[in-house]
Tab-separated table of C-alpha atoms in Angstrom:
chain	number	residue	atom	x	y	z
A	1	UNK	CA	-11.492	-177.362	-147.030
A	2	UNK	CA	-11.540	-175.602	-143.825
A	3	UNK	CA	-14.658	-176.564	-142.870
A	4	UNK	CA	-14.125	-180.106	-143.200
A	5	UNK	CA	-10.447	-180.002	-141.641
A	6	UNK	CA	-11.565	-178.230	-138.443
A	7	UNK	CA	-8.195	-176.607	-137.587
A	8	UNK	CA	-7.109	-175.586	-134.476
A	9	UNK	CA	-4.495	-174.705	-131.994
A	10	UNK	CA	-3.000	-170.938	-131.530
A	11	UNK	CA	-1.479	-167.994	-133.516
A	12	UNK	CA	1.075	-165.848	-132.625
A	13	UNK	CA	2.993	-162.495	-133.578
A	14	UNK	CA	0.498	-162.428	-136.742
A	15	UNK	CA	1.147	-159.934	-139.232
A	16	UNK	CA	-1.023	-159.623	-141.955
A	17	UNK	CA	-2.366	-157.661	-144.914
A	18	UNK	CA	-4.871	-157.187	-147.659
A	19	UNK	CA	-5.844	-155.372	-151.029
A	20	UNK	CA	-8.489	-155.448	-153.115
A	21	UNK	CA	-7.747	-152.130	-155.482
A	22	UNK	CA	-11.123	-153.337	-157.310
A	23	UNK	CA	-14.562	-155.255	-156.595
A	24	UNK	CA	-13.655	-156.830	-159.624
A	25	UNK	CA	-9.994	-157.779	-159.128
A	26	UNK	CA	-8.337	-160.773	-157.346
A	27	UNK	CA	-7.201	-159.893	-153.662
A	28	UNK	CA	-3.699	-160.051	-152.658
A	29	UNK	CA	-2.752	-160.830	-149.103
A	30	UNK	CA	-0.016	-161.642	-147.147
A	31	UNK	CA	0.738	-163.375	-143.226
A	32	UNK	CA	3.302	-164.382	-141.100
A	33	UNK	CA	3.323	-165.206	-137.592
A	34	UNK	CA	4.361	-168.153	-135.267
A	35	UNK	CA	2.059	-171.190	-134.573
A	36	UNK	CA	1.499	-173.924	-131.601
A	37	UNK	CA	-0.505	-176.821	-130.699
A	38	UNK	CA	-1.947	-177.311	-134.440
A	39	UNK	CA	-4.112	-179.679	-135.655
A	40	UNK	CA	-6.577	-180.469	-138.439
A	41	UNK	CA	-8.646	-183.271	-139.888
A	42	UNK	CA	-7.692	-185.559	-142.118
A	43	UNK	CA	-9.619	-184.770	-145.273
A	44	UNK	CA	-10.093	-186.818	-148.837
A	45	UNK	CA	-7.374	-188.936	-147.799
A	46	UNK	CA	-4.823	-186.161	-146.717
A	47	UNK	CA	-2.995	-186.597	-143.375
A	48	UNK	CA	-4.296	-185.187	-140.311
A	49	UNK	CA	-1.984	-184.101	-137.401
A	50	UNK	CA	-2.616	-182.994	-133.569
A	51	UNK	CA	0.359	-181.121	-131.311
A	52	UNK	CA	1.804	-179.097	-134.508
A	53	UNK	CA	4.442	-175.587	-134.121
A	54	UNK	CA	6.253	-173.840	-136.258
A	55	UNK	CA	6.298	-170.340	-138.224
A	56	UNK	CA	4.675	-169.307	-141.632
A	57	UNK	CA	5.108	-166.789	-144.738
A	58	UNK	CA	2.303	-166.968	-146.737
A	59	UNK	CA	0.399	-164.968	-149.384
A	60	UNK	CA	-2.319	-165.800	-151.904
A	61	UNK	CA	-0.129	-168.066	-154.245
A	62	UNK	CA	2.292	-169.619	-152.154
A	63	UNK	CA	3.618	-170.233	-148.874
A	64	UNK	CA	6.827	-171.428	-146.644
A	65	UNK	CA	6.241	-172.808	-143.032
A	66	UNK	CA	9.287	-174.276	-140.713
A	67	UNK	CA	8.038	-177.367	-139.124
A	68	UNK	CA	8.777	-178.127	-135.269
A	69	UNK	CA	7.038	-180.024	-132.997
A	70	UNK	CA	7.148	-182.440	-129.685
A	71	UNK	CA	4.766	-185.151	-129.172
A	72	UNK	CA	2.476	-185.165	-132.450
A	73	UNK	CA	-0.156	-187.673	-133.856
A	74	UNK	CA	-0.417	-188.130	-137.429
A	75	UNK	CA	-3.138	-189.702	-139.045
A	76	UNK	CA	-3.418	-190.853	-142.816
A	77	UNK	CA	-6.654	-193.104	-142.759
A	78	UNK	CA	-5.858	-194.004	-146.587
A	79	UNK	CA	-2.787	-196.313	-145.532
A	80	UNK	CA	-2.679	-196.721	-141.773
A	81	UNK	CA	-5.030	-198.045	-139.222
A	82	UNK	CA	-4.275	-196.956	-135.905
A	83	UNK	CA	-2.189	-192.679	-135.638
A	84	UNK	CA	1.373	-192.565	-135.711
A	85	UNK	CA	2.686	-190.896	-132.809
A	86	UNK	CA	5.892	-188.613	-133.124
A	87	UNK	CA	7.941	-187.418	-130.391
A	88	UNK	CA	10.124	-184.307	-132.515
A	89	UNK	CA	9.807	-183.584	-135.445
A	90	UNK	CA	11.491	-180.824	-137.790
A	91	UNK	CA	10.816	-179.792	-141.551
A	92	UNK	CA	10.592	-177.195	-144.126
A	93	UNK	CA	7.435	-176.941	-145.958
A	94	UNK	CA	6.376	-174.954	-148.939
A	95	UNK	CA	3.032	-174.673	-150.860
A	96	UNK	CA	1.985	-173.230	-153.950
A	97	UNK	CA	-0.994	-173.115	-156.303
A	98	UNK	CA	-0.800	-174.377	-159.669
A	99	UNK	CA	-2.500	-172.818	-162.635
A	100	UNK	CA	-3.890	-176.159	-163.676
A	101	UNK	CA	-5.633	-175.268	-160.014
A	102	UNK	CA	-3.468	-178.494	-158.033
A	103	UNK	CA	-2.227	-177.288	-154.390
A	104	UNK	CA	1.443	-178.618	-154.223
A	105	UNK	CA	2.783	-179.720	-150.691
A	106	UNK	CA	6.535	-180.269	-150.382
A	107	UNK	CA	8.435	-180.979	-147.307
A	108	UNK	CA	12.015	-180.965	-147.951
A	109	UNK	CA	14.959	-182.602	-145.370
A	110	UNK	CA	12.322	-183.827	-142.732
A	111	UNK	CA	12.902	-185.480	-140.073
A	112	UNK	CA	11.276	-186.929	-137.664
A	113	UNK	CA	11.470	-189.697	-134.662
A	114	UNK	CA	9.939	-191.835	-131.812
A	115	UNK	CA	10.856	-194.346	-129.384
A	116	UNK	CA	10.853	-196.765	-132.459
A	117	UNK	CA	12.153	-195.092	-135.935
A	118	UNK	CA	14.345	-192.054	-136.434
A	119	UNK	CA	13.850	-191.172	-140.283
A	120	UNK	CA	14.211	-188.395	-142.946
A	121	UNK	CA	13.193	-188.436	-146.205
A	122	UNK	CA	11.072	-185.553	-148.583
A	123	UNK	CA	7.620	-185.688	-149.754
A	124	UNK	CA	5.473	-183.767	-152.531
A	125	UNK	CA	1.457	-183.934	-151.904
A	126	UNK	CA	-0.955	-183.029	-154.682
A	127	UNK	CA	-4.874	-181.925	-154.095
A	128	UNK	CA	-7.149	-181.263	-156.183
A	129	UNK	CA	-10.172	-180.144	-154.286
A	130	UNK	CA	-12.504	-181.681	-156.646
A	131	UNK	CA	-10.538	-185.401	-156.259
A	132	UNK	CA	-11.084	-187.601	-153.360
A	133	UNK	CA	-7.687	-188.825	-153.940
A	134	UNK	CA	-4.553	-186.689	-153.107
A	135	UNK	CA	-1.510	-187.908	-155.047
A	136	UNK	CA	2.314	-188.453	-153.134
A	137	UNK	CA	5.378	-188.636	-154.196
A	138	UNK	CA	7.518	-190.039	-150.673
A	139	UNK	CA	10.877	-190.864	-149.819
A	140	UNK	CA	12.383	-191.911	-146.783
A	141	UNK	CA	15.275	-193.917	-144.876
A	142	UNK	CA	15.984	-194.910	-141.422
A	143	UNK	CA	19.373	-196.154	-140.184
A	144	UNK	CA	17.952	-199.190	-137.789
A	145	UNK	CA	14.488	-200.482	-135.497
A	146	UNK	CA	13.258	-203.424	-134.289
A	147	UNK	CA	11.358	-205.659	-136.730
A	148	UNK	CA	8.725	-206.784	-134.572
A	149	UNK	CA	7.792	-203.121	-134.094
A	150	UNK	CA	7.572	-202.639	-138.267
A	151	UNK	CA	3.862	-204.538	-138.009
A	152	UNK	CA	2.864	-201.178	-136.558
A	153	UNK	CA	3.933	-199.365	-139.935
A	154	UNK	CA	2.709	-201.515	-141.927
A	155	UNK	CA	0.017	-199.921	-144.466
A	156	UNK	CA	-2.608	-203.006	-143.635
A	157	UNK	CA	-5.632	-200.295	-144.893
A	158	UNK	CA	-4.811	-201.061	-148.626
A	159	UNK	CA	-3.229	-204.340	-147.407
A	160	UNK	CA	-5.794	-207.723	-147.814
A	161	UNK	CA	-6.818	-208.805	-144.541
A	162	UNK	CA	-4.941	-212.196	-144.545
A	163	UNK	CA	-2.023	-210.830	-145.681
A	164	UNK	CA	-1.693	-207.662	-142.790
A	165	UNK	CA	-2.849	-211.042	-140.328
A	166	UNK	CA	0.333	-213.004	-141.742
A	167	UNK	CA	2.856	-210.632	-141.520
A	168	UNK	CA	1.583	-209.602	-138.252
A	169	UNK	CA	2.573	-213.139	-137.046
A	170	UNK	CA	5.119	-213.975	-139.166
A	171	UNK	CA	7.643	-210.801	-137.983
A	172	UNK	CA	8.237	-212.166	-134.550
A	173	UNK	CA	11.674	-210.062	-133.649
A	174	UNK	CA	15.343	-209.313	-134.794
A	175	UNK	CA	17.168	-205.809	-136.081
A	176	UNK	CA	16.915	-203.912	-139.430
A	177	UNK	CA	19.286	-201.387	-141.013
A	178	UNK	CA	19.404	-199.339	-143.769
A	179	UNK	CA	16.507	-199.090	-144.212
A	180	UNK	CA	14.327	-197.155	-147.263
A	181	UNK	CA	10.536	-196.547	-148.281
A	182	UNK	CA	8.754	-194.646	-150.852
A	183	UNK	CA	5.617	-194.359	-152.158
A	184	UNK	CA	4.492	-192.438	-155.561
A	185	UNK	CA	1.196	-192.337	-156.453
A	186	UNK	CA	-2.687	-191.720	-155.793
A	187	UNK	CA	-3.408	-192.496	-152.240
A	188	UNK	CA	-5.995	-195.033	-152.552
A	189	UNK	CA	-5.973	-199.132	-152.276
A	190	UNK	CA	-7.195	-199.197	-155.804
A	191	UNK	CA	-3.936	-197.779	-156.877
A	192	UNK	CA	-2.021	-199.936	-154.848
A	193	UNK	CA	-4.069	-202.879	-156.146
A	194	UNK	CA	-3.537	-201.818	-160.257
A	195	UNK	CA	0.026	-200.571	-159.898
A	196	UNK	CA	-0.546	-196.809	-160.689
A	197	UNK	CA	1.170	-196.459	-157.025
A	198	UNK	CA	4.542	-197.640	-156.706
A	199	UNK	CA	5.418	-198.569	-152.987
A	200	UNK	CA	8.959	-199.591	-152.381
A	201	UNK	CA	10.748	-200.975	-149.086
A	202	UNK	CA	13.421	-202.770	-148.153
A	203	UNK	CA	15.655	-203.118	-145.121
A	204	UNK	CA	18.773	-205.668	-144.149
A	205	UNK	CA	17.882	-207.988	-141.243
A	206	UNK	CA	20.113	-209.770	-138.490
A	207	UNK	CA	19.258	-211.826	-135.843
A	208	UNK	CA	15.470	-211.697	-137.188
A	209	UNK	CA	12.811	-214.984	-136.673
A	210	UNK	CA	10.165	-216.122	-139.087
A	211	UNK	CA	6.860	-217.499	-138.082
A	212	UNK	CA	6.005	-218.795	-141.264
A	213	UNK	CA	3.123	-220.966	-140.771
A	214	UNK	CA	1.722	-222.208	-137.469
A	215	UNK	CA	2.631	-225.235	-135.839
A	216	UNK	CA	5.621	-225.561	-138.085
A	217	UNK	CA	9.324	-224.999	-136.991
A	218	UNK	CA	10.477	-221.107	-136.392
A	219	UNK	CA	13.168	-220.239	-139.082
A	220	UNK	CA	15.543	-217.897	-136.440
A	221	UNK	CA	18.944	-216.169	-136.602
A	222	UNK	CA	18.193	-214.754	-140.046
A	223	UNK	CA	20.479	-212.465	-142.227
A	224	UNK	CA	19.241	-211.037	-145.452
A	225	UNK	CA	17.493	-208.674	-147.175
A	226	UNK	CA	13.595	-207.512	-146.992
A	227	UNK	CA	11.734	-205.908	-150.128
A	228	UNK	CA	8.541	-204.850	-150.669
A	229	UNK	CA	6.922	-203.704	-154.295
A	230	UNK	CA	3.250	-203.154	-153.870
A	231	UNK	CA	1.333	-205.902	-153.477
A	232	UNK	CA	4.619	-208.374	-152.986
A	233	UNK	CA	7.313	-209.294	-150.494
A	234	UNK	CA	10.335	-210.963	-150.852
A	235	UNK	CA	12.873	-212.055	-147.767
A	236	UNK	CA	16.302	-213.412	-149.304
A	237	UNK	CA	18.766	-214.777	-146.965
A	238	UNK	CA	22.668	-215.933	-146.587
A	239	UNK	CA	22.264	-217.155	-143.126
A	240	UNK	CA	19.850	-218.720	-140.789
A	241	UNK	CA	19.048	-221.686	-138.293
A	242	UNK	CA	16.600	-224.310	-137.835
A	243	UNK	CA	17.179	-226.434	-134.914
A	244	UNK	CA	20.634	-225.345	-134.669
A	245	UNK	CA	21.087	-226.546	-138.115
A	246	UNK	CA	22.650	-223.803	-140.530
A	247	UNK	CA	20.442	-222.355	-143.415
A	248	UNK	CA	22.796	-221.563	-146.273
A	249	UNK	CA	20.290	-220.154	-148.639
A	250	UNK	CA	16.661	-219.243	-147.974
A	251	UNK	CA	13.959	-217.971	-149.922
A	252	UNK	CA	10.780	-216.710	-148.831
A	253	UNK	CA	8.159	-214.527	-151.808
A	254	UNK	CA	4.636	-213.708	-151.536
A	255	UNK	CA	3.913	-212.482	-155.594
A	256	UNK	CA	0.560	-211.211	-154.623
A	257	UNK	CA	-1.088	-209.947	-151.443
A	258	UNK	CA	-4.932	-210.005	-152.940
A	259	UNK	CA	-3.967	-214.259	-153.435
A	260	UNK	CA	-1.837	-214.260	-150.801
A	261	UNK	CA	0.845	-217.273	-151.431
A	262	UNK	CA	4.259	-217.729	-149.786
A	263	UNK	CA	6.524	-219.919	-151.447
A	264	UNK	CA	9.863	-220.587	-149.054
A	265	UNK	CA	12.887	-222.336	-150.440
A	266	UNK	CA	15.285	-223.610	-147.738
A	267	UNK	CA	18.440	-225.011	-148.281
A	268	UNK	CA	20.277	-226.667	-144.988
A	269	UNK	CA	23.117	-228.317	-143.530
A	270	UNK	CA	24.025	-229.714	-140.114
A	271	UNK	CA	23.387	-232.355	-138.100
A	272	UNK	CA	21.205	-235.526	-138.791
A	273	UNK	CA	19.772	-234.792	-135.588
A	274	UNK	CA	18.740	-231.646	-136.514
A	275	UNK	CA	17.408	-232.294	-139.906
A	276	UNK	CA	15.306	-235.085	-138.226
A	277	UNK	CA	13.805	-232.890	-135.788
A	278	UNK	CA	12.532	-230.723	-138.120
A	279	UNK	CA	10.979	-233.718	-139.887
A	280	UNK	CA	9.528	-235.028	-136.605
A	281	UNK	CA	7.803	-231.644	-136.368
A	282	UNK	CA	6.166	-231.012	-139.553
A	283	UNK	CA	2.493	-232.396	-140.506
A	284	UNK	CA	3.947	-234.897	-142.969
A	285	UNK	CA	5.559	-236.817	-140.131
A	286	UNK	CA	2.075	-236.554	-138.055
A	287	UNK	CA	1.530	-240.242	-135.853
A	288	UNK	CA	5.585	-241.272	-136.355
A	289	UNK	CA	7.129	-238.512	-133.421
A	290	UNK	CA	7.539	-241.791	-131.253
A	291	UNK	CA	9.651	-243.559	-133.826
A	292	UNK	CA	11.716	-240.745	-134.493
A	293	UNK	CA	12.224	-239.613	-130.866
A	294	UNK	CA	13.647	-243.095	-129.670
A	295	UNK	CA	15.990	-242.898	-133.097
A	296	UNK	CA	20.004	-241.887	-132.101
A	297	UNK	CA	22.021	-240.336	-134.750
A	298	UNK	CA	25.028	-238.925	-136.023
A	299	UNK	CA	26.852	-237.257	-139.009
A	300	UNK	CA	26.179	-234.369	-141.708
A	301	UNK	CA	23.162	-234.179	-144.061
A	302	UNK	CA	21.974	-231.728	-146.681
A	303	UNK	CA	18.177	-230.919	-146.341
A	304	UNK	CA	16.259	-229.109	-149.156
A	305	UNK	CA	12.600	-227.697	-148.966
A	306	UNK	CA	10.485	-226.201	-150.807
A	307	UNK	CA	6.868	-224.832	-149.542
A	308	UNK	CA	4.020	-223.291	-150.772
A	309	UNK	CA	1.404	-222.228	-148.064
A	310	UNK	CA	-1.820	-220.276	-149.185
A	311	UNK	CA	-2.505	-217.883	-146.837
A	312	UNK	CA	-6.168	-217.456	-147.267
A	313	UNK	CA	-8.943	-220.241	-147.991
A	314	UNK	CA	-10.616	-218.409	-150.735
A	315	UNK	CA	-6.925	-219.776	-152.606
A	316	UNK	CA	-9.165	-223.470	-152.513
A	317	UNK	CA	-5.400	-225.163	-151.719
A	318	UNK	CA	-3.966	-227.142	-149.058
A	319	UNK	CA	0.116	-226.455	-148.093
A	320	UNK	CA	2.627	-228.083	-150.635
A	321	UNK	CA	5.859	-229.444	-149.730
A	322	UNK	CA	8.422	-230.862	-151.882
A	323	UNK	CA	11.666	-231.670	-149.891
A	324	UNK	CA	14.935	-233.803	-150.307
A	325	UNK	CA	17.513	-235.228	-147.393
A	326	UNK	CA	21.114	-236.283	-148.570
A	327	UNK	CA	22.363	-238.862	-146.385
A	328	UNK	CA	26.371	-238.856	-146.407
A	329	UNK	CA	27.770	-241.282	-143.962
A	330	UNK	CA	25.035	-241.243	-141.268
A	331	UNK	CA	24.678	-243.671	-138.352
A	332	UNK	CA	20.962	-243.854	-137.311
A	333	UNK	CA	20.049	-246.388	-134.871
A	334	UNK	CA	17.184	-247.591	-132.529
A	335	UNK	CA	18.956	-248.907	-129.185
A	336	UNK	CA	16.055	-250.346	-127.734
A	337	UNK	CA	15.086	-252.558	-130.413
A	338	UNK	CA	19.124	-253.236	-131.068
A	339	UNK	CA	18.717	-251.874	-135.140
A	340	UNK	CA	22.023	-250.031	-135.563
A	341	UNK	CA	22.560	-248.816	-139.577
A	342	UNK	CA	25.460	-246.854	-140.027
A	343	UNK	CA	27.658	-246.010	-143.377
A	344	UNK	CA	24.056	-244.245	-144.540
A	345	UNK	CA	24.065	-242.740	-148.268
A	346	UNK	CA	21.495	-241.891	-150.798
A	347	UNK	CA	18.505	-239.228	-150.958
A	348	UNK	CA	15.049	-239.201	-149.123
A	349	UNK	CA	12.386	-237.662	-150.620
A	350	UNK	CA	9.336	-236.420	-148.680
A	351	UNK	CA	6.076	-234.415	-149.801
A	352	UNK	CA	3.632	-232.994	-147.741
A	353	UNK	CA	1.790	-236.711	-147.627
A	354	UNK	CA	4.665	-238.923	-148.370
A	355	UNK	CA	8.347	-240.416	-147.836
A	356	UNK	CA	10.238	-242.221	-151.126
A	357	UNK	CA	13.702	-243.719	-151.223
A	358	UNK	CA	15.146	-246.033	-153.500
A	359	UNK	CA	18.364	-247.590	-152.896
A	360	UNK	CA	19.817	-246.077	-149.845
A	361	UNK	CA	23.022	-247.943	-149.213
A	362	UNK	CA	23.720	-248.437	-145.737
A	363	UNK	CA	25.873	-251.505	-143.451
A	364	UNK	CA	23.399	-253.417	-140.178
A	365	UNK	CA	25.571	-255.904	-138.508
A	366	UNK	CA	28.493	-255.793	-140.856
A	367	UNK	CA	26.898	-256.268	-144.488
A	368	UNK	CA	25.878	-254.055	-147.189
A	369	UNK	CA	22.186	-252.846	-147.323
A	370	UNK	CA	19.922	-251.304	-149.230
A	371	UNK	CA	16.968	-249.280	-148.128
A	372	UNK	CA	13.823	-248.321	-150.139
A	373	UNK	CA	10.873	-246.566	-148.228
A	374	UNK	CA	7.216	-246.070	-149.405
A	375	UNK	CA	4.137	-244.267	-148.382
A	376	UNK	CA	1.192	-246.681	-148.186
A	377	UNK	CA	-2.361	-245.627	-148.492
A	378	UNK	CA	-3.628	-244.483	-144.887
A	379	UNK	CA	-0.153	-242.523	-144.706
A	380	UNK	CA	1.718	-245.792	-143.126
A	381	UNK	CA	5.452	-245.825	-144.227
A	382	UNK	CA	7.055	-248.598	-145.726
A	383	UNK	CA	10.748	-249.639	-145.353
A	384	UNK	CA	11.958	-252.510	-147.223
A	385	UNK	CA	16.110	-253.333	-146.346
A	386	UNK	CA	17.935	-255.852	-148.296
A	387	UNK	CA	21.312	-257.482	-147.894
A	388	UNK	CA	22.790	-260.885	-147.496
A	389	UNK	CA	23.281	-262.231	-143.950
A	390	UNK	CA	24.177	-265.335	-142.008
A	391	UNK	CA	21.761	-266.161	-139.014
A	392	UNK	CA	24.509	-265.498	-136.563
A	393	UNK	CA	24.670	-261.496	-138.201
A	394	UNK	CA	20.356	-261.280	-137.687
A	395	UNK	CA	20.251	-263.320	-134.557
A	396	UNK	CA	23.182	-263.287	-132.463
A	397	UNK	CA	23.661	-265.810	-129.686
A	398	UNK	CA	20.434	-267.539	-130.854
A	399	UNK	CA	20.469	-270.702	-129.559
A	400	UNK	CA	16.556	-272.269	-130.311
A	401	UNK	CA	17.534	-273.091	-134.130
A	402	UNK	CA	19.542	-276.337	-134.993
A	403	UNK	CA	23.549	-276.030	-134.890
A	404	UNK	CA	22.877	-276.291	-139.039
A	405	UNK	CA	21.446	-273.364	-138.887
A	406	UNK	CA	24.385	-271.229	-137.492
């Protein structure tokens, strides 16, 4: 153990003794002294740690240190990739060995903080020097940080790839609060992976911003709750905005980080202009941006999506959208082309490759309509509108067709 920790730093005020009454008896010994500057190794998974003080009471079962220290590194290679750097820390912690031959580590009422967290929590660590994995038992909380700055606590070493790559995008800024994590269970990504480990978080958000999936529209001005449970995430949220639009309810779940999926439900409300932004700027919509940015609108609308976006290509699946738009007494019109529909009701449906609609009711130049709309092979949409109309109503102030005609 020591050999492979390498410990250093200084000892202070030592006092120590020994007995052996025996060649044949176990030793006893006793020390106590003041420490500074520590460090050691991380070693079968255990943490390592640089810029340690404190004081110690030790003999050959058991032991009680008191924790202190300014500027410290911590490293635990099992969970995180880069050290976590601590400006204070303070905590109690005892050891004792076990008859069954375990070392337990406790730290009681730590507490610890940077320029980023502030946190306190208790921890028990288990080693058994002939196991390569160390088992923990963790608990923390933190009153409030920044969630762009969580990517850096993220445990991405027992994390797949894609998954630590889309949450490192995807948590682009906003606040958290009351906030917990725990973790009990062997340190090691196979026990994250088969459950043995239990790893819970969870933390309320304001204000925060979701990069989903790129080139698609940010979700921003969130409210809700984050969890994590092992290998799954779930964001559920009472308040957000896309395009100024309001989110009432939103839904966002990955099940499984080793098949990475995210499924996001979104339920909106707001303007038409809004809701047809968001349309003009997702792939579904790809070659028709000019048609919808020279349409004028007005009134309310309900917009419902649902996504599911693979998040690695070993998944074999392309991004799924199923998504609804309840018209309720819109006005959309085309000024240059002089198409004005108002009185708009009825529901558009839309896919990832496709618009439907059947039986829109609307009113162009003061009769009733109805409005279907189809996706034709090659992506082209169709829009068939129907009514009954005099020529004066589809041409006004024609004057080429015979006086019959009018």
């Amino acid at each position: 153990l020591i050999q492979n920790a390498e410990p250093g730093g200084g000892i202070y005020n030592l006092l120590f003794s020994y007995w052996s009454p025996k060649p044949d008896t176990i030793p006893t010994y006793a020390a106590s002294g003041e420490f500074s500057a520590v460090s050691w190794n991380a070693w079968k998974s255990a943490p390592g740690l640089d810029g340690l003080d404190g004081t110690f009471d030790l003999d050959q079962d058991d032991g009680k240190v008191l924790l202190s220290g300014q500027g410290m590194g911590v490293r635990i290679p099992n969970l995180f990739q880069q050290p976590l750097w601590i400006d204070s820390l303070y905590s109690e912690l005892a050891w004792q060995l076990k008859e069954n031959g375990l070392w337990d580590i406790s730290a009681s009422n730590f507490e610890l903080q940077n320029e980023d967290i502030q946190l306190q929590g208790e921890a028990v660590l288990q080693i058994d020097a002939e196991d390569a994995k160390p088992n923990l038992k963790l608990t923390t909380s933190f009153p409030k940080f920044q969630i762009e700055k969580a990517r850096e606590y993220l445990p991405f070493k027992i994390m797949p790839e894609k998954t630590g790559k889309w949450l490192t995008r995807a948590l682009v800024a906003g606040q958290a609060s009351d906030a917990s994590f725990s973790y009990d269970g062997p340190l090691s990504g196979a026990a994250f992976k088969d459950g043995s480990a239990v790893m819970l978080a969870s933390f309320d958000v304001v204000n925060a911003e979701l990069d989903y999936k790129k080139d698609w529209p940010v979700i921003t001005g969130i409210a809700g709750k984050v969890a994590f449970k092992n290998a799954s995430m779930t964001l559920a949220a009472d308040a957000a905005t896309v395009y100024d639009n309001q989110v009432k309810k939103a839904t966002a779940e990955i099940a499984n980080f080793f098949r990475p999926e995210l499924k996001l439900d979104l339920d909106v409300e707001g303007a038409l202009t809004g809701a047809l932004k968001y349309l003009r700027d997702i792939p579904v919509s790809r070659g028709m941006e000019g048609v919808m940015d020279a349409a004028e609108t007005a009134g309310e609308v309900d917009l419902a999506l649902k996504l599911d976006i693979p998040l690695s290509k070993k998944l074999n699946k392309k991004t799924s959208v199923d998504g609804r738009v309840d018209f309720n007494n819109n006005k959309l019109s085309f000024p240059e082309n002089e198409i004005v529909v108002s009185n708009i009701k009825g529901v558009l449906d839309f896919t990832e490759s496709s618009y439907t609609a059947e039986n829109i009711s609307g009113n162009f130049r003061g009769s009733a309509v109805d409005i279907d709309v189809n996706t034709l092979k090659g992506k082209a949409v169709d829009i068939g509108v129907t009514g009954l109309f005099s020529v004066d109503q589809l041409l006004p102030g024609n004057t080429l067709l015979p006086e019959i005609a009018h």
